[in-house]
PDB file of C-alpha atoms in Angstrom:
ATOM      1  CA  MET Y 201     195.090 209.164  -2.120  1.00  0.00           C
ATOM      2  CA  PRO Y 202     193.310 205.970  -3.016  1.00  0.00           C
ATOM      3  CA  LEU Y 203     193.807 202.922  -0.859  1.00  0.00           C
ATOM      4  CA  HIS Y 204     195.477 199.933  -2.486  1.00  0.00           C
ATOM      5  CA  VAL Y 205     193.208 197.075  -1.421  1.00  0.00           C
ATOM      6  CA  PRO Y 206     195.072 193.763  -1.726  1.00  0.00           C
ATOM      7  CA  PRO Y 207     193.351 191.080  -3.801  1.00  0.00           C
ATOM      8  CA  ALA Y 208     191.704 188.342  -1.780  1.00  0.00           C
ATOM      9  CA  PRO Y 209     192.385 184.730  -2.673  1.00  0.00           C
ATOM     10  CA  ALA Y 210     189.846 183.697  -5.332  1.00  0.00           C
ATOM     11  CA  PRO Y 211     188.770 180.601  -3.338  1.00  0.00           C
ATOM     12  CA  ALA Y 212     187.972 182.807  -0.317  1.00  0.00           C
ATOM     13  CA  LEU Y 213     185.749 185.038  -2.451  1.00  0.00           C
ATOM     14  CA  ARG Y 214     184.052 181.975  -3.972  1.00  0.00           C
ATOM     15  CA  THR Y 215     183.153 180.653  -0.511  1.00  0.00           C
ATOM     16  CA  VAL Y 216     181.501 183.982   0.369  1.00  0.00           C
ATOM     17  CA  LEU Y 217     179.598 184.091  -2.925  1.00  0.00           C
ATOM     18  CA  THR Y 218     178.422 180.507  -2.353  1.00  0.00           C
ATOM     19  CA  ALA Y 219     177.256 181.350   1.176  1.00  0.00           C
ATOM     20  CA  LEU Y 220     175.447 184.472  -0.057  1.00  0.00           C
ATOM     21  CA  GLY Y 221     173.678 182.326  -2.643  1.00  0.00           C
ATOM     22  CA  SER Y 222     172.586 179.798  -0.040  1.00  0.00           C
ATOM     23  CA  PRO Y 223     169.275 180.687   1.640  1.00  0.00           C
ATOM     24  CA  THR Y 224     170.175 178.278   4.450  1.00  0.00           C
ATOM     25  CA  ALA Y 225     173.525 179.972   5.189  1.00  0.00           C
ATOM     26  CA  VAL Y 226     171.946 183.436   5.170  1.00  0.00           C
ATOM     27  CA  ARG Y 227     168.982 182.341   7.292  1.00  0.00           C
ATOM     28  CA  GLU Y 228     171.153 180.517   9.845  1.00  0.00           C
ATOM     29  CA  ALA Y 229     173.420 183.540  10.184  1.00  0.00           C
ATOM     30  CA  ARG Y 230     170.638 185.359  12.050  1.00  0.00           C
ATOM     31  CA  THR Y 231     171.907 188.614  10.586  1.00  0.00           C
ATOM     32  CA  PRO Y 232     168.758 190.775  10.312  1.00  0.00           C
ATOM     33  CA  SER Y 233     170.304 193.311   7.920  1.00  0.00           C
ATOM     34  CA  LEU Y 234     171.325 190.567   5.527  1.00  0.00           C
ATOM     35  CA  LEU Y 235     168.028 188.688   5.860  1.00  0.00           C
ATOM     36  CA  HIS Y 236     165.988 191.798   5.058  1.00  0.00           C
ATOM     37  CA  ALA Y 237     168.261 193.282   2.391  1.00  0.00           C
ATOM     38  CA  GLN Y 238     166.224 194.672  -0.498  1.00  0.00           C
ATOM     39  CA  GLY Y 239     168.085 194.040  -3.715  1.00  0.00           C
ATOM     40  CA  PRO Y 240     171.323 192.304  -4.601  1.00  0.00           C
ATOM     41  CA  VAL Y 241     174.091 191.941  -2.026  1.00  0.00           C
ATOM     42  CA  THR Y 242     177.740 191.886  -3.063  1.00  0.00           C
ATOM     43  CA  PRO Y 243     180.978 191.178  -1.185  1.00  0.00           C
ATOM     44  CA  GLU Y 244     183.401 194.089  -1.509  1.00  0.00           C
ATOM     45  CA  LEU Y 245     186.546 195.532   0.056  1.00  0.00           C
ATOM     46  CA  PRO Y 246     188.303 192.302   1.012  1.00  0.00           C
ATOM     47  CA  LEU Y 247     190.603 192.953   3.950  1.00  0.00           C
ATOM     48  CA  PRO Y 248     193.121 190.476   5.324  1.00  0.00           C
ATOM     49  CA  VAL Y 249     192.551 189.941   9.051  1.00  0.00           C
ATOM     50  CA  HIS Y 250     195.753 189.582  11.036  1.00  0.00           C
ATOM     51  CA  VAL Y 251     195.848 188.635  14.706  1.00  0.00           C
ATOM     52  CA  LEU Y 252     198.376 190.150  17.079  1.00  0.00           C
ATOM     53  CA  ASP Y 253     199.502 187.024  18.913  1.00  0.00           C
ATOM     54  CA  ARG Y 254     202.357 188.450  20.902  1.00  0.00           C
ATOM     55  CA  LEU Y 255     203.852 191.756  21.905  1.00  0.00           C
ATOM     56  CA  THR Y 256     207.371 191.997  23.258  1.00  0.00           C
ATOM     57  CA  PRO Y 257     208.343 194.528  25.936  1.00  0.00           C
ATOM     58  CA  ALA Y 258     210.194 196.412  23.174  1.00  0.00           C
ATOM     59  CA  GLY Y 259     206.912 196.804  21.283  1.00  0.00           C
ATOM     60  CA  ALA Y 260     207.636 194.300  18.501  1.00  0.00           C
ATOM     61  CA  ALA Y 261     204.618 192.432  17.224  1.00  0.00           C
ATOM     62  CA  ALA Y 262     204.154 188.853  16.091  1.00  0.00           C
ATOM     63  CA  THR Y 263     201.123 188.564  13.837  1.00  0.00           C
ATOM     64  CA  ARG Y 264     199.489 185.832  11.795  1.00  0.00           C
ATOM     65  CA  LEU Y 265     196.878 185.833   9.055  1.00  0.00           C
ATOM     66  CA  ALA Y 266     193.545 184.614  10.454  1.00  0.00           C
ATOM     67  CA  GLY Y 267     191.395 185.081   7.351  1.00  0.00           C
ATOM     68  CA  TRP Y 268     189.806 187.585   5.004  1.00  0.00           C
ATOM     69  CA  ARG Y 269     186.823 189.814   5.763  1.00  0.00           C
ATOM     70  CA  PHE Y 270     184.470 191.077   3.056  1.00  0.00           C
ATOM     71  CA  LEU Y 271     182.018 193.917   3.591  1.00  0.00           C
ATOM     72  CA  ILE Y 272     178.617 192.908   2.201  1.00  0.00           C
ATOM     73  CA  ARG Y 273     176.986 195.818   0.383  1.00  0.00           C
ATOM     74  CA  CYS Y 274     173.396 196.459  -0.526  1.00  0.00           C
ATOM     75  CA  ASP Y 275     172.209 199.795  -1.935  1.00  0.00           C
ATOM     76  CA  GLU Y 276     175.509 201.662  -1.492  1.00  0.00           C
ATOM     77  CA  ARG Y 277     176.067 200.710   2.153  1.00  0.00           C
ATOM     78  CA  ALA Y 278     177.547 197.805   4.060  1.00  0.00           C
ATOM     79  CA  VAL Y 279     174.817 195.774   5.756  1.00  0.00           C
ATOM     80  CA  ALA Y 280     176.964 192.910   7.076  1.00  0.00           C
ATOM     81  CA  ALA Y 281     180.381 191.305   6.794  1.00  0.00           C
ATOM     82  CA  ALA Y 282     181.575 187.827   5.891  1.00  0.00           C
ATOM     83  CA  ASP Y 283     184.655 186.148   7.297  1.00  0.00           C
ATOM     84  CA  THR Y 284     186.646 183.375   5.688  1.00  0.00           C
ATOM     85  CA  MET Y 285     189.370 181.253   7.228  1.00  0.00           C
ATOM     86  CA  LEU Y 286     192.168 179.065   5.987  1.00  0.00           C
ATOM     87  CA  THR Y 287     191.700 175.375   6.754  1.00  0.00           C
ATOM     88  CA  PRO Y 288     193.881 172.373   5.867  1.00  0.00           C
ATOM     89  CA  ASP Y 289     191.591 171.922   2.835  1.00  0.00           C
ATOM     90  CA  GLY Y 290     191.875 175.542   1.680  1.00  0.00           C
ATOM     91  CA  TRP Y 291     189.722 178.618   2.180  1.00  0.00           C
ATOM     92  CA  ALA Y 292     186.343 178.156   3.870  1.00  0.00           C
ATOM     93  CA  PHE Y 293     183.441 180.464   4.662  1.00  0.00           C
ATOM     94  CA  SER Y 294     183.357 181.150   8.407  1.00  0.00           C
ATOM     95  CA  ARG Y 295     180.419 183.420   9.242  1.00  0.00           C
ATOM     96  CA  PHE Y 296     178.221 186.408   8.453  1.00  0.00           C
ATOM     97  CA  PHE Y 297     177.865 189.076  11.107  1.00  0.00           C
ATOM     98  CA  GLU Y 298     176.833 192.663  11.670  1.00  0.00           C
ATOM     99  CA  GLY Y 299     177.400 195.236  14.367  1.00  0.00           C
ATOM    100  CA  PRO Y 300     179.385 198.370  15.161  1.00  0.00           C
ATOM    101  CA  TYR Y 301     182.655 197.207  13.579  1.00  0.00           C
ATOM    102  CA  ILE Y 302     181.087 197.311  10.114  1.00  0.00           C
ATOM    103  CA  THR Y 303     180.163 201.007  10.188  1.00  0.00           C
ATOM    104  CA  SER Y 304     183.371 201.767  12.054  1.00  0.00           C
ATOM    105  CA  THR Y 305     185.427 199.998   9.376  1.00  0.00           C
ATOM    106  CA  GLU Y 306     183.690 201.982   6.629  1.00  0.00           C
ATOM    107  CA  ARG Y 307     184.309 205.233   8.492  1.00  0.00           C
ATOM    108  CA  ALA Y 308     188.003 204.412   9.032  1.00  0.00           C
ATOM    109  CA  LEU Y 309     188.417 203.483   5.352  1.00  0.00           C
ATOM    110  CA  ARG Y 310     186.863 206.808   4.252  1.00  0.00           C
ATOM    111  CA  GLN Y 311     189.169 208.607   6.671  1.00  0.00           C
ATOM    112  CA  ALA Y 312     192.199 206.740   5.246  1.00  0.00           C
ATOM    113  CA  GLU Y 313     191.237 207.618   1.665  1.00  0.00           C
ATOM    114  CA  SER Y 314     191.617 211.308   2.500  1.00  0.00           C
ATOM    115  CA  MET Y 315     195.224 210.913   3.700  1.00  0.00           C
ATOM    116  CA  GLN Y 316     198.099 212.153   1.578  1.00  0.00           C
ATOM    117  CA  GLN Y 317     200.113 208.932   1.640  1.00  0.00           C
ATOM    118  CA  PRO Y 318     198.842 205.786  -0.083  1.00  0.00           C
ATOM    119  CA  TYR Y 319     198.305 202.762   2.150  1.00  0.00           C
ATOM    120  CA  GLN Y 320     197.327 199.123   1.896  1.00  0.00           C
ATOM    121  CA  PRO Y 321     194.405 198.520   4.296  1.00  0.00           C
ATOM    122  CA  ARG Y 322     194.309 195.472   6.541  1.00  0.00           C
ATOM    123  CA  LEU Y 323     192.623 194.612   9.808  1.00  0.00           C
ATOM    124  CA  LEU Y 324     194.592 193.865  12.956  1.00  0.00           C
ATOM    125  CA  SER Y 325     192.867 192.118  15.846  1.00  0.00           C
ATOM    126  CA  VAL Y 326     194.246 192.400  19.386  1.00  0.00           C
ATOM    127  CA  PRO Y 327     192.376 189.622  21.225  1.00  0.00           C
ATOM    128  CA  GLY Y 328     193.903 190.439  24.607  1.00  0.00           C
ATOM    129  CA  LEU Y 329     192.145 193.817  24.547  1.00  0.00           C
ATOM    130  CA  TYR Y 330     189.055 192.853  22.515  1.00  0.00           C
ATOM    131  CA  MET Y 331     190.301 195.444  20.034  1.00  0.00           C
ATOM    132  CA  LEU Y 332     190.135 195.685  16.253  1.00  0.00           C
ATOM    133  CA  THR Y 333     192.120 198.231  14.247  1.00  0.00           C
ATOM    134  CA  LEU Y 334     192.380 199.262  10.640  1.00  0.00           C
ATOM    135  CA  TRP Y 335     196.045 198.638   9.864  1.00  0.00           C
ATOM    136  CA  LEU Y 336     197.316 200.984   7.165  1.00  0.00           C
ATOM    137  CA  HIS Y 337     200.440 199.360   5.769  1.00  0.00           C
ATOM    138  CA  GLY Y 338     202.864 201.686   4.001  1.00  0.00           C
ATOM    139  CA  ASP Y 339     204.053 199.162   1.398  1.00  0.00           C
ATOM    140  CA  CYS Y 340     201.176 199.111  -1.106  1.00  0.00           C
ATOM    141  CA  THR Y 341     202.827 196.384  -3.198  1.00  0.00           C
ATOM    142  CA  ALA Y 342     203.194 193.927  -0.293  1.00  0.00           C
ATOM    143  CA  ASP Y 343     201.318 190.652  -0.130  1.00  0.00           C
ATOM    144  CA  GLY Y 344     198.356 191.468   2.131  1.00  0.00           C
ATOM    145  CA  ALA Y 345     198.519 188.010   3.692  1.00  0.00           C
ATOM    146  CA  THR Y 346     202.046 188.408   5.046  1.00  0.00           C
ATOM    147  CA  GLY Y 347     204.161 190.791   7.037  1.00  0.00           C
ATOM    148  CA  HIS Y 348     204.205 192.513  10.377  1.00  0.00           C
ATOM    149  CA  PRO Y 349     203.311 196.078  11.349  1.00  0.00           C
ATOM    150  CA  ALA Y 350     206.154 198.438  10.469  1.00  0.00           C
ATOM    151  CA  ALA Y 351     206.991 201.244  12.907  1.00  0.00           C
ATOM    152  CA  THR Y 352     205.715 203.846  10.420  1.00  0.00           C
ATOM    153  CA  ASP Y 353     202.458 202.041   9.584  1.00  0.00           C
ATOM    154  CA  LEU Y 354     199.258 203.488  11.024  1.00  0.00           C
ATOM    155  CA  LEU Y 355     196.748 201.766  13.286  1.00  0.00           C
ATOM    156  CA  VAL Y 356     193.252 203.220  13.510  1.00  0.00           C
ATOM    157  CA  PRO Y 357     191.316 201.718  16.456  1.00  0.00           C
ATOM    158  CA  LEU Y 358     187.761 200.848  15.449  1.00  0.00           C
ATOM    159  CA  ALA Y 359     184.754 201.584  17.637  1.00  0.00           C
ATOM    160  CA  PRO Y 360     184.116 200.311  20.178  1.00  0.00           C
ATOM    161  CA  ALA Y 361     187.719 200.741  21.306  1.00  0.00           C
ATOM    162  CA  PRO Y 362     189.015 199.736  24.734  1.00  0.00           C
ATOM    163  CA  PRO Y 363     188.741 202.364  27.494  1.00  0.00           C
ATOM    164  CA  GLY Y 364     191.433 205.009  27.182  1.00  0.00           C
ATOM    165  CA  ILE Y 365     192.071 204.407  23.463  1.00  0.00           C
ATOM    166  CA  ALA Y 366     190.292 206.811  21.140  1.00  0.00           C
ATOM    167  CA  ALA Y 367     188.478 205.212  18.216  1.00  0.00           C
ATOM    168  CA  HIS Y 368     189.223 206.567  14.734  1.00  0.00           C
ATOM    169  CA  ARG Y 369     192.384 208.381  15.818  1.00  0.00           C
ATOM    170  CA  PRO Y 370     195.334 207.194  13.680  1.00  0.00           C
ATOM    171  CA  HIS Y 371     198.462 206.193  15.619  1.00  0.00           C
ATOM    172  CA  ARG Y 372     201.870 205.225  14.310  1.00  0.00           C
ATOM    173  CA  VAL Y 373     202.629 201.610  15.191  1.00  0.00           C
ATOM    174  CA  ALA Y 374     205.744 202.781  17.069  1.00  0.00           C
ATOM    175  CA  GLU Y 375     203.513 204.920  19.318  1.00  0.00           C
ATOM    176  CA  LEU Y 376     200.560 202.578  19.887  1.00  0.00           C
ATOM    177  CA  LEU Y 377     202.259 199.181  20.309  1.00  0.00           C
ATOM    178  CA  PRO Y 378     204.093 200.178  23.518  1.00  0.00           C
ATOM    179  CA  VAL Y 379     200.746 201.318  24.986  1.00  0.00           C
ATOM    180  CA  LEU Y 380     199.144 198.031  23.987  1.00  0.00           C
ATOM    181  CA  THR Y 381     202.112 196.082  25.386  1.00  0.00           C
ATOM    182  CA  HIS Y 382     201.628 197.727  28.765  1.00  0.00           C
ATOM    183  CA  ARG Y 383     197.881 197.071  28.734  1.00  0.00           C
ATOM    184  CA  VAL Y 384     198.099 193.440  27.620  1.00  0.00           C
ATOM    185  CA  THR Y 385     200.919 192.494  30.023  1.00  0.00           C
ATOM    186  CA  PRO Y 386     199.374 190.847  33.088  1.00  0.00           C
ATOM    187  CA  VAL Y 387     200.086 192.535  36.405  1.00  0.00           C
ATOM    188  CA  PRO Y 388     201.471 190.099  39.023  1.00  0.00           C
ATOM    189  CA  LEU Y 389     199.106 189.393  41.886  1.00  0.00           C
ATOM    190  CA  LEU Y 390     200.093 190.481  45.390  1.00  0.00           C
ATOM    191  CA  GLY Y 391     202.196 187.840  47.055  1.00  0.00           C
ATOM    192  CA  SER Y 392     203.013 186.046  43.812  1.00  0.00           C
ATOM    193  CA  PRO Y 393     206.591 185.794  42.545  1.00  0.00           C
ATOM    194  CA  ALA Y 394     207.458 188.493  40.023  1.00  0.00           C
TER     195      ALA Y 394
END
């Protein structure tokens, strides 16, 4: 089934296009793949990036939209990514970067395209575990900038995943959030009040 990629805000896309057209922005990014790209580079596959701010003991998640991420393609492959963020003045370009999450995101998206059920792809960051997941939301008509993970949504941890969590293995939110809750919850120190 095809993925239903939500449309990015037009101003967010414009900021990425402007940064790609600026030799200074590209040079200062120190992103070798982008600096040495042979041929045109284009921003594609905009994914809303949500941050998991809080997990309750029951496994409920509080998330917020942190920005939009665009994969930057050159010659049929992603060579970098561009992040945008919402500021009081509107959408702004944040940064270019490269690394393992780019190839891992592409792999997870290909994996999701082969599933029987249609999904809306998003990214979900879990800062407490230094973890990024592909969040496959079951409501393909939803606004990609809003909402929380539903129990039946899928989370696909991207590589590198935290120890003990397999990368690229889809998990239902109802199964993975309790594991994450346990791992993010700080353990009281000996002798400290519980």
